[in-house]
Amino acid sequence: MKRLALSDEILLSVDKPARYIGNEINSISKDPSQVDIRFAMCFPDVYEIGMSHLGIQILYDMFNKREDVYCERVYSPWMDLHQILKGRKIPLFALESQDPIRDFDFLGITLQYEMCYTNVVQTLDLSGIPCLAKDRGGDDPFVIGGGPCAYNPEPLADFFDLFYIGEGETSYDALFDIYKAWKASGKGRDAFLRQAARVPGIYVPSLYQVSYREDGTIAEFSPIEAGVPAKIDKQVALELTDTPYPAKPLVPFIQATQDRVVLEIQRGCIRGCRFCQAGMIYRPTREKSVDTLKRYAEEMLKNTGHEEISLSSLSSSDYTDLKELVEFLIARFHGKGVNISLPSLRIDAFSLDVMGKVQDIKKSSLTFAPEAGSQRLRDVINKGLTEEVILEGADAAFAGGWQKVKLYFMLGLPTETKEDQEAIASLANQIAVRYYEIPKEMRNGKCQITISTSFFVPKPFTPFQWVGMHSKEHYLDCAKTVNEAVKAQLNKKSIRYNWHEADVTVLEGVLARGDRRLGAVILRAYEKGCLFDAWSDFFDYGKWKEAFLETGIDPDFYTLRERSLEETLPWDFIDAGVTKTFLQREYQNALAGKITPNCRVQCGGCGVGKYQGGVCVADSD
Amino acid sequence: MRIRIKFKKYGVMKFVGHLDMMRYFQKCMRRADIAIAYSEGFRPHQIMSFAAPLGVGATSDGEYLDIEVTSTKSSRESLLALNKVMADGVLALSYRKLGDTDKKAMAAVAAADYTLWIKDGYQAPAMDYQAALQEFFYQPKEILVTKQTKKSVKTLDLKKLVYDFQVEVKEGRPIFYLKVSAGSVDNLKPELVMAAFYEFLGMDFNPLSIQVHRNDLYGEQNGELKPFDEMGEEIG
């Protein structure tokens, strides 16, 4: 019978002990003595969040297909267990074998959002692995980071031995082969890191040095020795249809956030919204063949027993064969106890038709993400959604029987004025007007329009990577303006408004565009007890403020400052495909309110054409 | 057609709670291609009900659930299909067709058998357990205990609800055997009996120190307790 790392007493005294026992359906069990490489894959947040992440499922499946690798999982222990592990000095363990992480060859940590950075430190600390890479030696695992936040790895540079920039499908095999040869050679840690630095997409922070100017900006960023590449190329899996995909995803016992089959239909997005990092770093847009997706849908539902299937992509409506796929799913599974969920669909006749089939119209709501209230500002951010399209979509939705509409916006966007903020409320009001224009006998009571705003955080590798952010007070003023404008609307009783906290926005802004000097702040914040910063119950900005003060780092330098186009940015050493020239051009277009057509209408010359794949090639046919 | 499935729950699965076990079995039915029936409505759900929830931490050799199917293979084939898709720590033991007049699992439960022992790492107090049990359980005419529920405090007489209570000492450690009233009317948790016994002995009761293992469930037929797995019939 399986041995557990934790005693019954501990497991029965913490919340949801099934988070820590492994043993899930489709989890992999191997004999550790029969493999060359033990890899612990970590999502630095609680189990239910981490288990919902597609990327880990893909890599878990891919790594374990290799006979010489045993990939296991680890998630952040929840606060209750954190205290116990720390207090009793019980080392953090992997779910499958229940063995301590510190005995592994690799600890891979996926970096999906900035607010998990203290949980990264927690993982190292609880594992008994020195938090700082420079203090590691001997048998310590190599700690490797990946995921979207690795596109600016610098704030975490102190904690990681390596980063993998881009999609995991391409370079891990080479890295593992080098590791095996290195392990057999008996050479020191540095020897492996030097060799790893030559693998495409691998960044070894200790092999680079940074100097700063007096004003705090970067003077020079360069490799410390010859043979270390000056630029790191992001990795792209060009033929997405043929890349491995987990036909047998893990099925947790406790309900995960994503308790369904997730079918990744494409990567990348043709739209080019200027605030969106995913839309830039996952270029070029690549689709999977519809026949492959149909096959996966069948297999994955059969292998998991899930009662729901969902499509995953940045913009499902842009998938060429969407109609064929959705009609297949409905014909094959609808009414057979399988729900079909269709997120990120543009509202049009087709999507309303299929959603009418698979959703309970009375209960469900339709979502629009205009992101900005005025047409002027939507042009600035290149959100190609016009007021006309939104209102027509709302008309069609109301005619189809929907009454609930959700609207998502951002506040604090570049060039935003009070008028733009107030336009959010008037747009919501106009939607309500459309509803009440329907004859009374044909509508079903009141409509419910919910406005949600988040505060805009500029991200690396976007046209807005240079812009300044605002103070917490300014953000809250923006929200207040919207709130007052909503109250002034004729249909205010049909409109609800929610806004986010501002503290967390400011911190996210610091970490998103920070440099190496932030490592000290993150470590200090963790030492002060910051953990699960993505959870509003635990986020404590007061402690973060102290951490900044005590380490002598000014957060405003990273947030409020507008960077000059000439400045060396901390992530400039990464080639993410999109060129700096393109991003600068897009920034100028933004300021001029000029829109850029989507990739299928016209190539914007962003630079990813060099990969010769996806939409870039399809368009030249 | 109604089917009753008996299963055992052991190993690490004891940490998976009742609601999660229900979700687990729903997914098992799909993976094993059991022709389970669905309810009507916009979001149809499987027609499935469990006999008696088992607490987190307890193991069992006698758990039951009833399902409604539209068609079925033989008991043997169905068991094979189910056990092929089970997690380590859950094993389906029987798959029997219920008669039209058989009560639903939940309504049919009348009693449950448990074995309880002190877990490794916890001291077993040295004493004459047989004598203690005589004095605590067999001599008094009534044993009143209070049961705290979410809503109220109830007084129960253990003499009426405990049908059998034995102790066996192996290598100096006691193993308790209990048959208690179970089901929707008078459900008695074995921990409550143990707590009362410990209190009688003047000892602190730490629920974490005891492993609870359910042996089987019983229904009632003509005033007699009848093991649950004798209900229904094999499908050939």
PDB file of C-alpha atoms in Angstrom, chain A residues 137-242:
ATOM      1  CA  GLY A 137      25.457  22.843  -4.388  1.00  0.00           C
ATOM      2  CA  GLY A 138      26.069  19.141  -4.256  1.00  0.00           C
ATOM      3  CA  ASP A 139      22.869  17.206  -4.582  1.00  0.00           C
ATOM      4  CA  ASP A 140      20.440  20.107  -4.621  1.00  0.00           C
ATOM      5  CA  PRO A 141      17.958  19.908  -7.476  1.00  0.00           C
ATOM      6  CA  PHE A 142      18.245  22.291 -10.380  1.00  0.00           C
ATOM      7  CA  VAL A 143      15.395  24.749 -10.128  1.00  0.00           C
ATOM      8  CA  ILE A 144      13.904  25.690 -13.486  1.00  0.00           C
ATOM      9  CA  GLY A 145      11.145  28.204 -14.199  1.00  0.00           C
ATOM     10  CA  GLY A 146       8.793  28.497 -17.148  1.00  0.00           C
ATOM     11  CA  GLY A 147       5.446  29.924 -18.208  1.00  0.00           C
ATOM     12  CA  PRO A 148       4.385  33.432 -19.249  1.00  0.00           C
ATOM     13  CA  CYS A 149       6.082  35.225 -16.348  1.00  0.00           C
ATOM     14  CA  ALA A 150       9.400  33.715 -17.474  1.00  0.00           C
ATOM     15  CA  TYR A 151       9.282  36.285 -20.297  1.00  0.00           C
ATOM     16  CA  ASN A 152      10.593  38.638 -17.658  1.00  0.00           C
ATOM     17  CA  PRO A 153      12.422  36.242 -15.358  1.00  0.00           C
ATOM     18  CA  GLU A 154      14.614  38.920 -13.790  1.00  0.00           C
ATOM     19  CA  PRO A 155      12.716  39.546 -10.515  1.00  0.00           C
ATOM     20  CA  LEU A 156      13.103  35.813  -9.838  1.00  0.00           C
ATOM     21  CA  ALA A 157      16.666  35.492 -11.169  1.00  0.00           C
ATOM     22  CA  ASP A 158      18.114  34.937  -7.665  1.00  0.00           C
ATOM     23  CA  PHE A 159      15.922  31.920  -6.985  1.00  0.00           C
ATOM     24  CA  PHE A 160      16.300  29.943 -10.198  1.00  0.00           C
ATOM     25  CA  ASP A 161      19.171  28.017 -11.731  1.00  0.00           C
ATOM     26  CA  LEU A 162      17.530  28.074 -15.138  1.00  0.00           C
ATOM     27  CA  PHE A 163      14.534  29.397 -16.976  1.00  0.00           C
ATOM     28  CA  TYR A 164      12.889  27.919 -20.007  1.00  0.00           C
ATOM     29  CA  ILE A 165      11.606  30.652 -22.292  1.00  0.00           C
ATOM     30  CA  GLY A 166       8.648  29.613 -24.443  1.00  0.00           C
ATOM     31  CA  GLU A 167       6.722  26.447 -25.110  1.00  0.00           C
ATOM     32  CA  GLY A 168       7.971  23.323 -23.345  1.00  0.00           C
ATOM     33  CA  GLU A 169       7.470  20.950 -26.243  1.00  0.00           C
ATOM     34  CA  THR A 170      10.702  21.777 -28.052  1.00  0.00           C
ATOM     35  CA  SER A 171      13.799  21.797 -25.830  1.00  0.00           C
ATOM     36  CA  TYR A 172      13.242  19.618 -22.777  1.00  0.00           C
ATOM     37  CA  ASP A 173      14.463  16.476 -24.526  1.00  0.00           C
ATOM     38  CA  ALA A 174      17.789  18.157 -25.295  1.00  0.00           C
ATOM     39  CA  LEU A 175      18.034  19.453 -21.733  1.00  0.00           C
ATOM     40  CA  PHE A 176      17.377  16.010 -20.249  1.00  0.00           C
ATOM     41  CA  ASP A 177      19.945  14.387 -22.520  1.00  0.00           C
ATOM     42  CA  ILE A 178      22.585  16.915 -21.496  1.00  0.00           C
ATOM     43  CA  TYR A 179      21.665  16.376 -17.857  1.00  0.00           C
ATOM     44  CA  LYS A 180      22.099  12.610 -18.089  1.00  0.00           C
ATOM     45  CA  ALA A 181      25.522  12.972 -19.688  1.00  0.00           C
ATOM     46  CA  TRP A 182      26.520  15.552 -17.076  1.00  0.00           C
ATOM     47  CA  LYS A 183      25.337  13.363 -14.191  1.00  0.00           C
ATOM     48  CA  ALA A 184      27.404  10.475 -15.523  1.00  0.00           C
ATOM     49  CA  SER A 185      30.449  12.721 -15.904  1.00  0.00           C
ATOM     50  CA  GLY A 186      30.582  13.598 -12.206  1.00  0.00           C
ATOM     51  CA  LYS A 187      31.414  17.252 -12.976  1.00  0.00           C
ATOM     52  CA  GLY A 188      30.272  20.189 -10.853  1.00  0.00           C
ATOM     53  CA  ARG A 189      27.003  22.119 -11.032  1.00  0.00           C
ATOM     54  CA  ASP A 190      28.508  24.913 -13.108  1.00  0.00           C
ATOM     55  CA  ALA A 191      29.457  22.497 -15.874  1.00  0.00           C
ATOM     56  CA  PHE A 192      25.826  21.502 -16.351  1.00  0.00           C
ATOM     57  CA  LEU A 193      24.597  25.085 -16.279  1.00  0.00           C
ATOM     58  CA  ARG A 194      27.149  26.151 -18.897  1.00  0.00           C
ATOM     59  CA  GLN A 195      26.047  23.381 -21.225  1.00  0.00           C
ATOM     60  CA  ALA A 196      22.370  24.003 -20.537  1.00  0.00           C
ATOM     61  CA  ALA A 197      22.838  27.667 -21.459  1.00  0.00           C
ATOM     62  CA  ARG A 198      23.522  26.574 -25.016  1.00  0.00           C
ATOM     63  CA  VAL A 199      20.198  24.739 -25.351  1.00  0.00           C
ATOM     64  CA  PRO A 200      17.739  26.890 -27.328  1.00  0.00           C
ATOM     65  CA  GLY A 201      15.369  28.718 -24.991  1.00  0.00           C
ATOM     66  CA  ILE A 202      17.353  28.068 -21.816  1.00  0.00           C
ATOM     67  CA  TYR A 203      18.392  31.075 -19.766  1.00  0.00           C
ATOM     68  CA  VAL A 204      20.867  30.628 -16.915  1.00  0.00           C
ATOM     69  CA  PRO A 205      20.708  33.882 -14.931  1.00  0.00           C
ATOM     70  CA  SER A 206      24.001  33.292 -13.109  1.00  0.00           C
ATOM     71  CA  LEU A 207      25.839  33.440 -16.432  1.00  0.00           C
ATOM     72  CA  TYR A 208      24.770  37.033 -17.062  1.00  0.00           C
ATOM     73  CA  GLN A 209      25.727  40.255 -15.363  1.00  0.00           C
ATOM     74  CA  VAL A 210      23.866  43.524 -15.054  1.00  0.00           C
ATOM     75  CA  SER A 211      25.198  46.991 -14.353  1.00  0.00           C
ATOM     76  CA  TYR A 212      23.083  50.010 -13.578  1.00  0.00           C
ATOM     77  CA  ARG A 213      23.272  53.720 -14.260  1.00  0.00           C
ATOM     78  CA  GLU A 214      22.987  56.285 -11.535  1.00  0.00           C
ATOM     79  CA  ASP A 215      19.333  56.847 -12.361  1.00  0.00           C
ATOM     80  CA  GLY A 216      18.689  53.166 -11.641  1.00  0.00           C
ATOM     81  CA  THR A 217      18.141  52.079 -15.228  1.00  0.00           C
ATOM     82  CA  ILE A 218      20.155  49.253 -16.768  1.00  0.00           C
ATOM     83  CA  ALA A 219      23.521  50.287 -18.211  1.00  0.00           C
ATOM     84  CA  GLU A 220      24.508  46.904 -19.534  1.00  0.00           C
ATOM     85  CA  PHE A 221      23.220  43.379 -19.514  1.00  0.00           C
ATOM     86  CA  SER A 222      25.629  40.789 -20.878  1.00  0.00           C
ATOM     87  CA  PRO A 223      26.882  37.221 -20.620  1.00  0.00           C
ATOM     88  CA  ILE A 224      29.813  36.829 -18.220  1.00  0.00           C
ATOM     89  CA  GLU A 225      31.820  34.737 -20.648  1.00  0.00           C
ATOM     90  CA  ALA A 226      32.168  33.707 -24.251  1.00  0.00           C
ATOM     91  CA  GLY A 227      29.968  30.840 -25.435  1.00  0.00           C
ATOM     92  CA  VAL A 228      26.949  32.012 -23.487  1.00  0.00           C
ATOM     93  CA  PRO A 229      24.352  33.356 -25.917  1.00  0.00           C
ATOM     94  CA  ALA A 230      23.569  37.073 -25.637  1.00  0.00           C
ATOM     95  CA  LYS A 231      19.990  36.504 -26.796  1.00  0.00           C
ATOM     96  CA  ILE A 232      17.612  33.778 -25.665  1.00  0.00           C
ATOM     97  CA  ASP A 233      15.193  32.584 -28.328  1.00  0.00           C
ATOM     98  CA  LYS A 234      11.696  31.811 -27.165  1.00  0.00           C
ATOM     99  CA  GLN A 235      10.608  28.316 -28.105  1.00  0.00           C
ATOM    100  CA  VAL A 236       7.628  27.684 -30.360  1.00  0.00           C
ATOM    101  CA  ALA A 237       6.011  24.358 -31.188  1.00  0.00           C
ATOM    102  CA  LEU A 238       5.228  25.043 -34.825  1.00  0.00           C
ATOM    103  CA  GLU A 239       3.205  21.980 -35.768  1.00  0.00           C
ATOM    104  CA  LEU A 240       0.697  22.061 -32.971  1.00  0.00           C
ATOM    105  CA  THR A 241      -1.409  19.217 -34.340  1.00  0.00           C
ATOM    106  CA  ASP A 242       1.487  16.805 -33.986  1.00  0.00           C
TER     107      ASP A 242
END
